[in-house]
Coordinates of C-alpha atoms in Angstrom, one line a residue:
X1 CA 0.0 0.0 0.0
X2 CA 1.3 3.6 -0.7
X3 CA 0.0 6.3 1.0
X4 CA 0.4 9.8 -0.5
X5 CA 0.1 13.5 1.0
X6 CA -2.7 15.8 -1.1
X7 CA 0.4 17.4 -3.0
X8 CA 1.6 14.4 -4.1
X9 CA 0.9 12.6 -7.7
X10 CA 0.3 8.8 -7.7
X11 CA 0.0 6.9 -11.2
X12 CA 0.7 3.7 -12.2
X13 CA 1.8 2.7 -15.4
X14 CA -0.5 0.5 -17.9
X15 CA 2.4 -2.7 -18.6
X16 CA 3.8 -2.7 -14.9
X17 CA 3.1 -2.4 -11.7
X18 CA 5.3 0.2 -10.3
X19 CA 4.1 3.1 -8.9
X20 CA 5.8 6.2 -9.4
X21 CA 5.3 9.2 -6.8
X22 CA 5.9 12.4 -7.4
X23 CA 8.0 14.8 -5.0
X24 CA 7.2 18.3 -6.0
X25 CA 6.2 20.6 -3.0
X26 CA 6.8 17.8 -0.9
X27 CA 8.6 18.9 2.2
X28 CA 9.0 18.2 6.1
X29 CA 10.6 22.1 7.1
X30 CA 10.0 25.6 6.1
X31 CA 11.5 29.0 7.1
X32 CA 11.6 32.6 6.5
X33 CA 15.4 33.6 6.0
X34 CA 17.5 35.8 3.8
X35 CA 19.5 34.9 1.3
X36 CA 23.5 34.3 2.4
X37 CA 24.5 33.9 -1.3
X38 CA 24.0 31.7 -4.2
X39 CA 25.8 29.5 -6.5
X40 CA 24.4 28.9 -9.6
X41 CA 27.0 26.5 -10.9
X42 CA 26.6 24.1 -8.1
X43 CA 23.3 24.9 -7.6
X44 CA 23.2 25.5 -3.9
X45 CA 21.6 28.9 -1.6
X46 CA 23.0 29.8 2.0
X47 CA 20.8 31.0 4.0
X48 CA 20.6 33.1 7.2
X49 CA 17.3 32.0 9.5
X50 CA 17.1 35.4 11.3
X51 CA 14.4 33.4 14.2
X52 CA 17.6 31.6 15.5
X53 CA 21.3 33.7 13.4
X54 CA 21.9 29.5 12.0
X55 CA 23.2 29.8 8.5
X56 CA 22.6 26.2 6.5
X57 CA 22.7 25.6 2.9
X58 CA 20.3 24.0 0.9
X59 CA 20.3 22.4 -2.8
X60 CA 17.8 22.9 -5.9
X61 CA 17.5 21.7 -8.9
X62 CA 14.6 21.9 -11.8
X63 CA 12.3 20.0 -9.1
X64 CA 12.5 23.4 -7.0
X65 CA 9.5 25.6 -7.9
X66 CA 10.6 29.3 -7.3
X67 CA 8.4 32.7 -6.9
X68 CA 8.7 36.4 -7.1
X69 CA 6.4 38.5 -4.7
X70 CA 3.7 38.2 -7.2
X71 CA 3.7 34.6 -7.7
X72 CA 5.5 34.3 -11.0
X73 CA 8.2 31.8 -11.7
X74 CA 11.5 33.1 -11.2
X75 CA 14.8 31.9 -12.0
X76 CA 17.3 31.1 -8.9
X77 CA 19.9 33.3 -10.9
X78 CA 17.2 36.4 -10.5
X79 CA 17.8 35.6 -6.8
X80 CA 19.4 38.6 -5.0
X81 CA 21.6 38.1 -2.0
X82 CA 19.9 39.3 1.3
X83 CA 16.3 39.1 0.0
X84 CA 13.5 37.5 2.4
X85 CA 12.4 34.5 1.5
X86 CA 9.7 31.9 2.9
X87 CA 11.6 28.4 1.8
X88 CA 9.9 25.0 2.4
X89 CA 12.7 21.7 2.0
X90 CA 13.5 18.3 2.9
X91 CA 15.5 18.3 6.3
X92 CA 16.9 14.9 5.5
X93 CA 18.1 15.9 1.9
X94 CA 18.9 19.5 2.7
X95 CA 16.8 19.5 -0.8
X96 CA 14.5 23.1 -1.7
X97 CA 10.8 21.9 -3.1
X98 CA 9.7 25.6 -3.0
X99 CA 10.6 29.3 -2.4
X100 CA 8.7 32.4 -2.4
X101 CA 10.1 35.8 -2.2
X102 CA 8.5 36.9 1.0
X103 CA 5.4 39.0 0.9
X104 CA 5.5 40.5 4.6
X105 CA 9.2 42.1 3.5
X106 CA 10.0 45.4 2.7
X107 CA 13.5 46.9 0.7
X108 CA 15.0 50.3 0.9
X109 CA 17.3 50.3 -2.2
X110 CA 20.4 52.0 -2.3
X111 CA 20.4 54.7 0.8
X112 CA 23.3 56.2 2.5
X113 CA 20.7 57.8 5.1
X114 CA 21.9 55.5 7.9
X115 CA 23.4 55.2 10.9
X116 CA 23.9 51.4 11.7
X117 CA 26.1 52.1 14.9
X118 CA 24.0 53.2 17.7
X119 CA 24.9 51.2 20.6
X120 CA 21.5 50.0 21.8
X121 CA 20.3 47.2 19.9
X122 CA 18.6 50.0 17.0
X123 CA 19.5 50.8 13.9
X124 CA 17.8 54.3 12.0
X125 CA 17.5 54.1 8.0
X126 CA 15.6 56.9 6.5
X127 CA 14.3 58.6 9.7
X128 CA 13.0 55.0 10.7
X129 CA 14.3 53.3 13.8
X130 CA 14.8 49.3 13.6
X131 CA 15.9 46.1 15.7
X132 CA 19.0 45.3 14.6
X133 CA 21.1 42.5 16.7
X134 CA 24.2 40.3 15.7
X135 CA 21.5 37.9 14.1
X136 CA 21.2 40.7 11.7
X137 CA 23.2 39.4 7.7
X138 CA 25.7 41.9 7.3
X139 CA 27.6 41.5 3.7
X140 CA 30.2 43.6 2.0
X141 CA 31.8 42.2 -1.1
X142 CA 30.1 39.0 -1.2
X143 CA 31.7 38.3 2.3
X144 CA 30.3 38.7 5.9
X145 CA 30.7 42.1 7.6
X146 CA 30.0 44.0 10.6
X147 CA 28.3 47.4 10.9
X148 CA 31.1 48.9 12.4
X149 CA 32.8 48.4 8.9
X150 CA 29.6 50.2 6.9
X151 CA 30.9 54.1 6.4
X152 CA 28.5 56.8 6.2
X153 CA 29.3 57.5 3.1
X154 CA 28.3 54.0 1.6
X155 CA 25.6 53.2 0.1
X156 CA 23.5 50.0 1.6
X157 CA 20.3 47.9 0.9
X158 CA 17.9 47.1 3.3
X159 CA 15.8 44.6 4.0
X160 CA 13.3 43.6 6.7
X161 CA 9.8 42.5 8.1
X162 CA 7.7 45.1 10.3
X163 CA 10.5 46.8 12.5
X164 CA 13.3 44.3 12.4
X165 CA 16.2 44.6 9.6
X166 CA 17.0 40.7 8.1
X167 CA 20.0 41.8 6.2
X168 CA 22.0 45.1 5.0
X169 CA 24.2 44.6 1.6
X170 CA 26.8 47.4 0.9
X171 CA 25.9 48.2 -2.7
X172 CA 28.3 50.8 -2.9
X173 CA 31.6 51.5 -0.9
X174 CA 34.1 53.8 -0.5
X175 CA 38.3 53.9 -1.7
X176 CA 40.7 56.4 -0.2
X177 CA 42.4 59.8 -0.8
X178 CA 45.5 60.6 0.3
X179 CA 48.2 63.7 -0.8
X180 CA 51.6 62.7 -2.5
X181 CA 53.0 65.5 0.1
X182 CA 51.3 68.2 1.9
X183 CA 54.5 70.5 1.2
X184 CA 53.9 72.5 -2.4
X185 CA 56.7 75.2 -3.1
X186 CA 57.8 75.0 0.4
X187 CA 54.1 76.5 1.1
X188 CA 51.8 74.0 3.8
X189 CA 48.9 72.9 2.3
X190 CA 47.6 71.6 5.9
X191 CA 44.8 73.8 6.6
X192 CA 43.8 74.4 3.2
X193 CA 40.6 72.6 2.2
X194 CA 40.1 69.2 0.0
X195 CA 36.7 68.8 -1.9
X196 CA 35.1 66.6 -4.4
X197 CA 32.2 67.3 -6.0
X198 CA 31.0 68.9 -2.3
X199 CA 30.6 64.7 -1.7
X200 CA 33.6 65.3 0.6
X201 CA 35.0 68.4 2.0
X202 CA 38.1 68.3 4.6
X203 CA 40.5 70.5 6.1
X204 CA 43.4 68.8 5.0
X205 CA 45.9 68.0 7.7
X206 CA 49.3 66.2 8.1
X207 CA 49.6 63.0 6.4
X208 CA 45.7 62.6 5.9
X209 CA 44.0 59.9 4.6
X210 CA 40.3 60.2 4.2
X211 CA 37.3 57.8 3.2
X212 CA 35.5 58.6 0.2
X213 CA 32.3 57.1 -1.9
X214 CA 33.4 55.0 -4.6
X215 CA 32.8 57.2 -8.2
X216 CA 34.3 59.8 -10.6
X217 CA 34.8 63.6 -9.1
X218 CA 35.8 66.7 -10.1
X219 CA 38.6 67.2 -7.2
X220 CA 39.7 71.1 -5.9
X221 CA 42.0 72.1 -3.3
X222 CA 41.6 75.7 -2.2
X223 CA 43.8 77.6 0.0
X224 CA 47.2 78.5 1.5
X225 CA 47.6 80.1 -2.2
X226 CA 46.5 77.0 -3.5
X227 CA 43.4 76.7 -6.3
X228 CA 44.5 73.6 -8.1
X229 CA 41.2 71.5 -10.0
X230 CA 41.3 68.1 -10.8
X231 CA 39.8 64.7 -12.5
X232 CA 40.0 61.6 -10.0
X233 CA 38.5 57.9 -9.9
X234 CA 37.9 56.7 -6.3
X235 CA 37.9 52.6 -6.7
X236 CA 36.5 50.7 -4.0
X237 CA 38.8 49.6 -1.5
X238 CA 42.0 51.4 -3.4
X239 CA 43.5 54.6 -2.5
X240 CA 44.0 57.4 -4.9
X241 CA 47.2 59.3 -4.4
X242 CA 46.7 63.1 -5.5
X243 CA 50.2 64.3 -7.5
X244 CA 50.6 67.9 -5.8
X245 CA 53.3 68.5 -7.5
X246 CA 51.3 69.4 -10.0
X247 CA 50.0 72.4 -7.8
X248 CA 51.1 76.3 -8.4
X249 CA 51.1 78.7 -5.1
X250 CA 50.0 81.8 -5.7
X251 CA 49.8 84.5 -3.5
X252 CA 45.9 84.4 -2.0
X253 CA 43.6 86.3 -2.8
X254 CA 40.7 88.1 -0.7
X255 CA 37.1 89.4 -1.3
X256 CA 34.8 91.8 0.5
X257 CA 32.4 89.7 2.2
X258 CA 29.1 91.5 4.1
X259 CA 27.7 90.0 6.8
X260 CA 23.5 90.7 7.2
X261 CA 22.6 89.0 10.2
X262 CA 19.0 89.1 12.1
X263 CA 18.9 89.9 15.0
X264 CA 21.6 92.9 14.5
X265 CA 22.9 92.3 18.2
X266 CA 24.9 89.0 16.6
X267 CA 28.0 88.3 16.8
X268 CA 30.0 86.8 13.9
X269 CA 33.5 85.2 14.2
X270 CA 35.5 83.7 11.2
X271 CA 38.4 81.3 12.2
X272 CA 37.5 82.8 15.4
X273 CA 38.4 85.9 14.9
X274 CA 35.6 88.7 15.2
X275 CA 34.3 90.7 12.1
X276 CA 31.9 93.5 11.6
X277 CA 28.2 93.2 10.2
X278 CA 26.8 95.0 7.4
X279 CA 30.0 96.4 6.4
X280 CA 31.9 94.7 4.0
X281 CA 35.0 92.6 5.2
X282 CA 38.3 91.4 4.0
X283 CA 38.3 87.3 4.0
X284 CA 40.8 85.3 2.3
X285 CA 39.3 83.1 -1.0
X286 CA 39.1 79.8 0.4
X287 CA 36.8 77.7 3.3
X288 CA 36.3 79.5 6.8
X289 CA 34.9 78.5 9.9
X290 CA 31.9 80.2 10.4
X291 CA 30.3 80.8 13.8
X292 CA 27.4 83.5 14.4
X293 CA 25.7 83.7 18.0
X294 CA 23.0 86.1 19.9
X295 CA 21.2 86.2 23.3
X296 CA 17.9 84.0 23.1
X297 CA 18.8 82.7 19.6
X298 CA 20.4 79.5 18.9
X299 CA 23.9 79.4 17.7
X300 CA 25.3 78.5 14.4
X301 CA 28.3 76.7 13.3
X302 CA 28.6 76.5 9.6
X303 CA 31.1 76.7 6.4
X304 CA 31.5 80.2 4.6
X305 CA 33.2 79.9 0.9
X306 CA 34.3 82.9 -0.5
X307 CA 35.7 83.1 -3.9
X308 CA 34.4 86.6 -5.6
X309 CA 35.5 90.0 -4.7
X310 CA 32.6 90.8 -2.9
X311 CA 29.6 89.2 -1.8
X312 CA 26.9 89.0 0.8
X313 CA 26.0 86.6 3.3
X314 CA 22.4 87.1 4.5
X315 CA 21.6 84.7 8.0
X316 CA 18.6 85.0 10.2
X317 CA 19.0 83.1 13.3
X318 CA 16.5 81.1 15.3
X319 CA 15.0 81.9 18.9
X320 CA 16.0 79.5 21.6
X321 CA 12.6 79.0 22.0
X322 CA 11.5 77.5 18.8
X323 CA 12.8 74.1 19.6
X324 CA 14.8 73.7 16.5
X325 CA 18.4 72.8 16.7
X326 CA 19.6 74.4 13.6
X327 CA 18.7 77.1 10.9
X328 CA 17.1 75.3 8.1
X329 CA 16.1 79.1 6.6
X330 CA 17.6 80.0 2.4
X331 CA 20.7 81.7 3.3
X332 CA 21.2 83.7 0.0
X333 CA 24.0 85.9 -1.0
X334 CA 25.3 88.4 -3.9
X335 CA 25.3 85.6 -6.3
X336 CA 22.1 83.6 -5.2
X337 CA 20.3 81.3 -2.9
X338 CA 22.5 78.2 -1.0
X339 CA 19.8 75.7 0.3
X340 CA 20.1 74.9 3.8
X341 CA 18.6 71.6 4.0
X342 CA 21.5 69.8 1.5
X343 CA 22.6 66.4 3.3
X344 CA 25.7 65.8 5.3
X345 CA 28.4 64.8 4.4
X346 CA 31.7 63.6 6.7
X347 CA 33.8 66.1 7.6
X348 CA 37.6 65.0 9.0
X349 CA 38.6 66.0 12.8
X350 CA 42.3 67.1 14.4
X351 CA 41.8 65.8 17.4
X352 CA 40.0 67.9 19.8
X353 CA 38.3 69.6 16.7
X354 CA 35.2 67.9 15.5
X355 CA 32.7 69.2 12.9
X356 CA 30.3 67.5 10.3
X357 CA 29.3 69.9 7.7
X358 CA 26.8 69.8 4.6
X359 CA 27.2 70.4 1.0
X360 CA 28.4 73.4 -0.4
X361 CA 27.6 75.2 -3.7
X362 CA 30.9 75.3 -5.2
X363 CA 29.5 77.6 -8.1
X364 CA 28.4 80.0 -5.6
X365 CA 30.6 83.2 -4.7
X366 CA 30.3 83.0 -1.5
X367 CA 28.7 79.8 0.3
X368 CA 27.6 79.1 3.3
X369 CA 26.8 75.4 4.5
X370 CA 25.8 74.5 7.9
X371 CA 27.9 72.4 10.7
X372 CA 25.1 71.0 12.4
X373 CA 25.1 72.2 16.0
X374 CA 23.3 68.9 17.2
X375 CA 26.7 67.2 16.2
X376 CA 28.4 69.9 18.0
X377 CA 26.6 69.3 21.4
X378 CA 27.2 65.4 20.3
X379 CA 30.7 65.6 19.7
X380 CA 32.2 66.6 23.0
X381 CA 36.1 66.4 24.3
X382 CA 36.3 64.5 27.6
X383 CA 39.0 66.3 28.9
X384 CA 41.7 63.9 30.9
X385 CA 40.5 60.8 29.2
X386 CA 41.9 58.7 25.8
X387 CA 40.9 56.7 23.3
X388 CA 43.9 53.9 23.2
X389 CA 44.4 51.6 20.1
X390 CA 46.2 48.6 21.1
X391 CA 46.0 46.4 18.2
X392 CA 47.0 45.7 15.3
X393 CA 50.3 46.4 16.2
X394 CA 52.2 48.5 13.6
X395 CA 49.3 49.9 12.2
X396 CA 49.1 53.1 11.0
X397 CA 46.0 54.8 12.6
X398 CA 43.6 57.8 10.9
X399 CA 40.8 59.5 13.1
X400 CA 38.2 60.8 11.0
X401 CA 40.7 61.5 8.2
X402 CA 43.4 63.0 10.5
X403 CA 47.0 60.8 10.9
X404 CA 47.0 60.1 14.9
X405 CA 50.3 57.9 14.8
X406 CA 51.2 53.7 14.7
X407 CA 49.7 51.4 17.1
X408 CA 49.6 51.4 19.7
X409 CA 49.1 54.7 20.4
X410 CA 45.7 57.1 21.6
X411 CA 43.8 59.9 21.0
X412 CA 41.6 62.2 23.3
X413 CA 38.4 61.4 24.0
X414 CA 35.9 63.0 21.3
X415 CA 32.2 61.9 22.0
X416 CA 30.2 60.7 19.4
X417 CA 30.4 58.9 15.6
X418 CA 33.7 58.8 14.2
X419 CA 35.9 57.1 11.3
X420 CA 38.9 55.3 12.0
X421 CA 40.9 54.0 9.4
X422 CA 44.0 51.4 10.1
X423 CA 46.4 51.0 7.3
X424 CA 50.2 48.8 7.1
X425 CA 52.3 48.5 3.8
X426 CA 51.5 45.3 2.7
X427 CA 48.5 44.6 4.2
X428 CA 45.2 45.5 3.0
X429 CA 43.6 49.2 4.3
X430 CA 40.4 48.5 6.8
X431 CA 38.0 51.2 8.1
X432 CA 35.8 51.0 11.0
X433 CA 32.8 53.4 12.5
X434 CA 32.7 53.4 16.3
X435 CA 30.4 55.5 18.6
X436 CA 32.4 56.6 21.7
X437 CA 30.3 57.6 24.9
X438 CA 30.4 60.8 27.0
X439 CA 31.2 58.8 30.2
X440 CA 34.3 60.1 32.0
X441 CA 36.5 57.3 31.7
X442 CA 39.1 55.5 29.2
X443 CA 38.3 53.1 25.8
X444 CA 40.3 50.8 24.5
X445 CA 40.3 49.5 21.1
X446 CA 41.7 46.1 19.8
X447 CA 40.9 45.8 16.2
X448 CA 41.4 42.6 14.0
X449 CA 44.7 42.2 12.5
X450 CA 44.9 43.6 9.1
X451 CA 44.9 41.2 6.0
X452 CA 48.5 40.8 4.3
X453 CA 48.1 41.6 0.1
X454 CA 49.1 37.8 -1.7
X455 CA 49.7 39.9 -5.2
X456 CA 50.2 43.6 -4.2
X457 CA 49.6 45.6 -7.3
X458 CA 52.8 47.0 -9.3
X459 CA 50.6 50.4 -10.1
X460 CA 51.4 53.2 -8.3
X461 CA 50.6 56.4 -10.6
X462 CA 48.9 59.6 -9.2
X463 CA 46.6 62.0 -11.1
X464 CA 48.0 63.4 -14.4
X465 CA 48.2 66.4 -16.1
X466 CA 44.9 66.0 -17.8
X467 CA 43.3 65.1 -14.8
X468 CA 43.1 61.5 -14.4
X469 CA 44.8 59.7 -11.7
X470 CA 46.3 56.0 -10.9
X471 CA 45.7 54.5 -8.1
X472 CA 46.7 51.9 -5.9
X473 CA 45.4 48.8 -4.3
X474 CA 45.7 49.4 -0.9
X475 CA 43.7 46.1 -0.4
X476 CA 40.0 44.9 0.4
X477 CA 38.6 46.6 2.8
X478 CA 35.6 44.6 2.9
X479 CA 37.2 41.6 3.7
X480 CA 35.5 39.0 5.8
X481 CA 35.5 40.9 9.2
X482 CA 33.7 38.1 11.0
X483 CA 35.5 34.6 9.7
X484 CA 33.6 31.6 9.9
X485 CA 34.3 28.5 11.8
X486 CA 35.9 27.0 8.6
X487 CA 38.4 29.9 7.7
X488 CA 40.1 29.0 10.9
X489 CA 39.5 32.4 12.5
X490 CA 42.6 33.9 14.6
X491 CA 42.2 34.7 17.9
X492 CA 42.5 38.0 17.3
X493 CA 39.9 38.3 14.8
X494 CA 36.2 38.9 15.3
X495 CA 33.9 36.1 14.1
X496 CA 30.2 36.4 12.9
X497 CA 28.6 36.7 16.1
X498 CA 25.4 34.8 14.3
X499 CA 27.2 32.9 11.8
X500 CA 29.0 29.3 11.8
X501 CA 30.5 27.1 14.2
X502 CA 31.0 28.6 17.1
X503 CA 31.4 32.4 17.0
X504 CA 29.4 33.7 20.1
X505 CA 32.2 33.8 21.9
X506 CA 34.3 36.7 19.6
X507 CA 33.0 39.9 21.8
X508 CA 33.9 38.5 24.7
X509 CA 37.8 38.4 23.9
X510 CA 38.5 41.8 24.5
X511 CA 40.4 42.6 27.8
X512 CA 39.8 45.4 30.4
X513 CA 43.6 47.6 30.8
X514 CA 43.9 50.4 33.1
X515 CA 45.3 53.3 31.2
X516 CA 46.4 57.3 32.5
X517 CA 46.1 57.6 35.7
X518 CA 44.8 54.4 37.5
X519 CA 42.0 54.8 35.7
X520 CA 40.0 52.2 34.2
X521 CA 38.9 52.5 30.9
X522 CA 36.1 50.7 28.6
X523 CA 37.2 48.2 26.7
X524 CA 35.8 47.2 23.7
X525 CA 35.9 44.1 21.7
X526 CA 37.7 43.9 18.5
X527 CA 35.9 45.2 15.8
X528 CA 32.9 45.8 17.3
X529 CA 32.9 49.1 18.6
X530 CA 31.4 48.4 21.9
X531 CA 31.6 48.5 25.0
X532 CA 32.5 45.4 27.6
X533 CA 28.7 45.3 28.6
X534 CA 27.4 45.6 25.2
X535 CA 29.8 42.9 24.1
X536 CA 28.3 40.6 26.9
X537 CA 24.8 41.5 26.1
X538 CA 26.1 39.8 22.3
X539 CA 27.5 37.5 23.1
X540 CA 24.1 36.3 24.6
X541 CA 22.1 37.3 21.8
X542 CA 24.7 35.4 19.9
X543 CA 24.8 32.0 22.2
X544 CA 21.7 31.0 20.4
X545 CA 23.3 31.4 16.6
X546 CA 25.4 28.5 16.3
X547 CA 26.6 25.7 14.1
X548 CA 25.3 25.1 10.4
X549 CA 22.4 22.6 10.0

């Protein structure tokens, strides 16, 4: 006797007696997972159930009936890596009968309105806040990442069901810019400012090496006599060396800048120094720091760009009392209107000086972009206390852009979001995003060792004449920042905390060291960006995410 479920086909054949029985949507387990990547030539999907962080892998073959959202048939090479998808297969087989791209999931495509490292368990895309744990798929370049490796400046999809975030896929990343020499004509070019296509605009300083989104730009540097325009390629994961020999020093030029504030009473200071209102002053051509303040009105920190002989600069502040933190009025000047509400972009930081700024209008005269004073209040110095990295030993470190110095070595304490970047000769160039508290007390920072280059590329040319520039491969930055079980993960390196074999334990490895003066610091595990007690509280969310089935 054969007995049969309702999906499955029984016929016997008229010159035997065999009975054939037909498998198709026949299946003992189902899930709703995302999609860990896919191999069309062997046929296989990994997948990530988000329920429990287990990654498992799972065959197909012409048997396995596939769906879009709207029911059609789709093609497993149509599949995209971190969709949502509801999956029913054969546990004993590991064998895929069915798959439907999920219809409770929702994608944001493409955004670089994020902020992925909050320290509390949230993660805000678009003005939304979402749960996002270590169960959370994190990729980069096809490989596992954390979101301590995700810069502001890349560009991510999204995907999720009601408030919790399945998966985040970097879909665009970011290279690196760096000066041949900051010495032109023995003129300094530190303090002069770096833009590209107002993407990225930075005060250049010693030995700098910034973060930028992978593309083409139209590059200027502009100041300390210098107005040199440029062509450059930023490749993902490569750094772009900018020839400034090619730069001519000429002796700067200034324009007449007016200042028409409201209320009258303001104050306006410009690289700190005091100026007039509503008479025109002398201001160098070039970026200035722009700060305008007034009893009962809230202050403003912003960006002024001269580069005509005379403009004017037109600013109406806001009462205390209005609630807002920050001027989103036109500011308009001699030449036209500048847009207040253009988004941010990341701005570089010497130390104790910390500033985010939005984009200017280069084609403006005289510009004026706003440095959010919520990032301001944010971005505090806690005097007495340091920011120590320990590890990797060697290693070059860059704090938001700015050279700090070769592990180990420390920084004072600057609250809030910032960039570091960790770079060796011969290895390959990682960047991480870490929030630092406002607590009165030491961190400590043990990153991953970096990756050493196999085949370092020979190429090492810097922009030409006409524009275009070399660069070289300064390694992946994207690499695998959370090995699996099977790579044979050092001990120094962070593992997937919801991955393969075994990785809950990787943000508990950090150690507590006293640093300064018999203080104490925070310690955070390597590559994670947190805290000792957020690392625990990971660790546990992460104790239930192990092994492959």
């Amino acid at each position: 006797m054969v007995m049969a479920t309702a999906s499955t086909t029984v016929y016997a054949s008229s010159d035997s007696d065999k009975i054939s029985i037909s498998m198709i949507d026949k299946y003992d387990s189902a899930d709703t997972a995302a999609i860990r990547a896919i191999d069309t030539e062997q046929k296989l999907i990994r997948f990530r159930n988000h329920a429990t962080g287990k990654t498992y892998t799972l065959s197909y073959d012409n048997t396995s009936m596939m769906y879009d959202v709207r029911g059609t048939v789709l093609s497993p090479s149509l599949l995209e890596v971190g969709q949502i998808v509801d999956v029913k297969f054969l546990k004993s087989t590991k064998h895929i009968t069915s798959l439907n791209v999920s219809a409770q999931a929702w994608t944001i495509d493409s955004t670089r309105d994020h902020d992925l490292v909050r320290g509390d368990g949230t993660a805000r895309v678009k003005g939304e806040s979402y749960k996002m744990d270590a169960r959370t798929l994190i990729m980069a370049d096809g490989e596992p990442a954390l979101a301590d490796n995700i810069l502001a400046t890349d560009k991510i999809k999204v995907c999720g069901i009601d408030k919790e975030i399945y998966s985040v896929v970097v879909t665009s990343g970011h290279g690196y810019v760096s000066l041949s020499s900051d010495i032109v004509e023995d003129q300094s070019l530190v303090g002069a400012w770096i833009e590209l296509d107002n993407e990225v605009i930075y005060k250049i300083s010693p030995n700098m090496l910034l973060s930028a989104p992978e593309g083409d730009y139209n590059l200027q540097i502009l100041g300390n006599g210098a107005n040199y325009k440029s062509e450059v390629s930023i490749s993902r994961n490569q750094e772009t060396v900018v020839d400034t020999s090619e730069i001519t020093i000429n002796k700067p030029k200034e324009g007449l800048v007016t200042f028409q504030i409201v209320p009258e009473s303001a104050e306006v200071f410009v690289d700190g120094e005091k100026v007039l209102t509503g008479i025109p002053q002398s201001v160098k051509y070039g970026y200035h720091n722009l700060k305008i303040m007034a009893d009962g009105y809230i202050t403003q920190n912003r960006y002024l760009k001269v580069g005509t002989a005379k403009s004017v600069v037109n600013i109406e502040l806001e009462k205390e009392d209005d609630g807002s933190e920050s001027s989103t009025n036109s500011l308009s000047t001699s030449s036209g209107s500048v847009d207040n509400s253009t988004s941010k972009t990341s701005m570089g930081t010497s130390h104790g000086d910390v500033a985010s700024s939005k984009k200017s209008a280069a084609s403006v005269a005289s510009t004026v972009s706003s440095n959010s004073s919520a990032s301001s209040s944010v971005n505090q110095v806690i005097k007495g206390y340091y920011i120590y990295f320990d590890e990797p030993y060697g290693a070059e470190v860059y704090f938001d852009g700015s050279y700090i110095g070769v592990v180990p070595t420390s920084v004072p304490k600057i609250s809030g979001n910032h960039e570091i970047i960790l770079k060796q000769d011969g290895y390959q160039t990682k960047s991480y995003r870490v929030k630092i508290d406002k607590e009165e007390d030491n961190v400590k920072y043990e990153f991953p060792g970096l990756v050493k280059i196999e085949e370092q590329s020979s190429s090492s040319g810097n922009t030409s004449s006409s524009g275009s520039n070399g660069s070289t491969s300064s390694g992946n930055a994207s690499t695998e920042a959370s090995s699996e079980a099977s790579t044979g993960a050092s001990k120094e390196s962070p593992t997937e905390a919801s991955s393969e074999s075994s990785t809950a334990e990787a943000s508990d490895k950090a150690s507590s060291k006293e640093h300064g003066a018999g203080t104490e610091g925070s310690t955070t595990a390597a590559g994670t960006g947190k805290t000792t007690k957020e690392s625990e509280k990971a660790g546990d969310a992460a104790s239930t995410a192990s092994g492959e089935d």
